[in-house]
CSV table of C-alpha atoms in Angstrom, one decimal:
chain,number,residue,atom,x,y,z
A,12,MET,CA,202.3,97.7,58.6
A,13,ALA,CA,199.8,97.8,61.0
A,14,THR,CA,196.5,96.1,60.1
A,15,LYS,CA,193.3,98.7,60.8
A,16,GLU,CA,192.5,97.3,63.9
A,17,ALA,CA,195.8,98.0,65.2
A,18,GLU,CA,196.2,101.2,63.6
A,19,ILE,CA,191.9,102.0,65.7
A,20,PHE,CA,193.9,100.5,69.1
A,21,ILE,CA,196.7,102.5,69.1
A,22,ARG,CA,194.5,105.9,68.3
A,23,PHE,CA,191.9,105.0,70.7
A,24,THR,CA,194.9,104.8,73.6
A,25,THR,CA,195.8,108.4,72.7
A,26,GLN,CA,192.6,109.2,72.4
A,27,LEU,CA,191.9,107.7,76.1
A,28,LYS,CA,194.8,109.8,77.9
A,29,ASP,CA,192.6,113.2,75.6
A,30,LEU,CA,189.9,111.9,77.1
A,31,THR,CA,190.3,111.2,80.7
A,32,ARG,CA,192.8,112.0,83.2
A,33,LEU,CA,194.3,108.8,82.6
A,34,GLU,CA,198.6,108.8,81.8
A,35,ALA,CA,200.5,106.5,79.6
A,36,ARG,CA,201.4,104.3,82.7
A,37,GLN,CA,198.4,103.6,83.2
A,38,ILE,CA,196.7,102.4,80.7
A,39,GLU,CA,200.2,100.5,79.5
A,40,GLU,CA,200.2,99.1,83.2
A,41,ALA,CA,196.3,97.6,82.3
A,42,LEU,CA,197.7,95.9,79.6
A,43,LYS,CA,200.3,94.2,81.3
A,44,ILE,CA,198.9,90.9,81.7
A,45,HIS,CA,199.0,90.8,77.8
A,46,GLU,CA,202.7,92.3,78.1
A,47,GLY,CA,201.7,96.0,77.4
A,48,LEU,CA,201.1,97.8,74.1
A,49,LEU,CA,202.8,95.8,71.9
A,50,GLY,CA,201.6,92.6,73.1
A,51,VAL,CA,198.0,92.9,72.4
A,52,LEU,CA,199.9,94.7,68.9
A,53,ARG,CA,202.1,92.0,68.2
A,54,ASP,CA,199.2,89.2,68.7
A,55,GLU,CA,196.2,90.9,67.5
A,56,ILE,CA,194.0,90.4,70.6
A,57,PHE,CA,192.3,94.0,70.8
A,58,ILE,CA,189.2,92.8,72.1
A,59,LEU,CA,191.4,92.1,75.7
A,60,GLY,CA,193.2,94.9,75.4
A,61,TYR,CA,189.8,97.4,75.1
A,62,GLU,CA,188.4,94.9,77.5
A,63,GLN,CA,191.3,95.7,80.8
A,64,LEU,CA,191.2,99.5,79.5
A,65,GLY,CA,187.5,98.9,80.4
A,66,TRP,CA,188.0,98.3,83.7
A,67,LEU,CA,191.0,100.5,84.1
A,68,VAL,CA,188.6,103.4,83.1
A,69,GLY,CA,185.6,102.3,85.9
A,70,ARG,CA,187.9,102.2,88.5
A,71,GLU,CA,189.6,105.5,88.0
A,72,LEU,CA,186.8,107.2,86.1
A,73,SER,CA,183.9,108.6,88.1
A,74,VAL,CA,180.1,107.1,87.3
A,75,LYS,CA,179.9,111.1,86.3
A,76,GLU,CA,183.2,111.3,84.4
A,77,ILE,CA,182.1,107.5,82.7
A,78,ALA,CA,178.5,108.9,81.3
A,79,LEU,CA,180.8,112.1,80.2
A,80,LEU,CA,182.4,109.5,77.9
A,81,GLY,CA,179.0,108.0,76.7
A,82,THR,CA,177.6,110.8,75.4
A,83,GLU,CA,179.8,113.4,74.3
A,84,HIS,CA,182.4,110.8,72.6
A,85,SER,CA,180.1,108.2,72.3
A,86,SER,CA,182.0,108.0,68.1
A,87,VAL,CA,185.3,107.8,69.8
A,88,LEU,CA,183.4,104.1,71.7
A,89,THR,CA,182.5,102.9,67.5
A,90,GLN,CA,185.5,103.0,66.1
A,91,ASP,CA,185.9,99.4,66.1
A,92,GLU,CA,182.4,98.1,66.7
A,93,GLY,CA,183.1,94.6,67.2
A,94,ALA,CA,185.6,94.6,69.8
A,95,MET,CA,185.4,98.3,71.6
A,96,TYR,CA,182.1,96.8,72.7
A,97,PHE,CA,183.7,95.3,75.4
A,98,PHE,CA,185.7,98.0,76.1
A,99,VAL,CA,181.9,99.5,77.0
A,100,GLN,CA,180.7,96.5,78.5
A,101,ALA,CA,183.7,96.4,81.3
A,102,LEU,CA,183.2,100.3,81.8
A,103,MET,CA,179.6,99.3,82.8
A,104,GLU,CA,181.1,96.0,85.6
A,105,LYS,CA,182.3,99.2,87.6
A,106,ARG,CA,181.7,97.6,91.0
A,107,ASP,CA,180.6,100.7,92.9
A,108,ILE,CA,177.7,101.2,91.8
A,109,SER,CA,174.2,100.3,92.1
A,110,ASN,CA,171.7,98.5,89.4
A,111,GLU,CA,170.2,102.3,89.0
A,112,GLU,CA,173.2,103.7,87.8
A,113,ARG,CA,173.9,101.1,85.7
A,114,LEU,CA,170.9,101.1,83.8
A,115,ASP,CA,171.6,105.0,83.5
A,116,LEU,CA,175.2,104.9,82.6
A,117,ILE,CA,174.3,102.1,79.4
A,118,TYR,CA,171.5,104.5,77.9
A,119,VAL,CA,174.2,107.3,77.3
A,120,MET,CA,176.0,104.8,75.7
A,121,PRO,CA,175.9,103.7,71.8
A,122,LYS,CA,172.9,103.0,70.9
A,123,GLN,CA,174.4,100.0,69.1
A,124,TYR,CA,175.6,98.4,72.6
A,125,GLN,CA,172.5,99.2,74.5
A,126,LYS,CA,170.3,96.1,73.3
A,127,TYR,CA,173.2,93.7,74.3
A,128,LEU,CA,174.2,95.6,77.3
A,129,MET,CA,170.4,95.4,78.8
A,130,LYS,CA,170.9,91.6,78.4
A,131,ARG,CA,174.3,91.2,80.1
A,132,PHE,CA,173.4,92.9,83.4
A,133,GLY,CA,170.2,91.3,83.4
A,134,PHE,CA,167.9,94.2,82.5
A,135,HIS,CA,164.2,94.8,80.4
A,136,PRO,CA,164.4,95.1,76.9
A,137,ILE,CA,164.5,98.5,75.8
A,138,PRO,CA,161.1,99.2,74.6
A,139,TYR,CA,162.7,101.6,71.2
A,140,SER,CA,164.6,99.3,68.3
């Protein structure tokens, strides 16, 4: 029987395909370092899995598409807050964006992550809580 975290991770990979133009093979390739989806589930390394998926999305989607993911699908990004934060953080590590674009992305991500993302990327704290 799958744990709650495993069920959320499986559901998230499906939602990721539905909400983006990513294909199952790309998701499996991103998780290959952990022996694929089955390896992530078997070893219960969900944080590492979310991180790999965040890097994949950061590489494959434009800033505009990532912003849309944050604004229109924040409930998807908070199904398992403790682990999914690492997906969102990995999105922000997108290499080909300016600090201004990164800050704009942070502001459209779920509020509970913003304070930590600001600190992680060296921005001043958000003036509201």
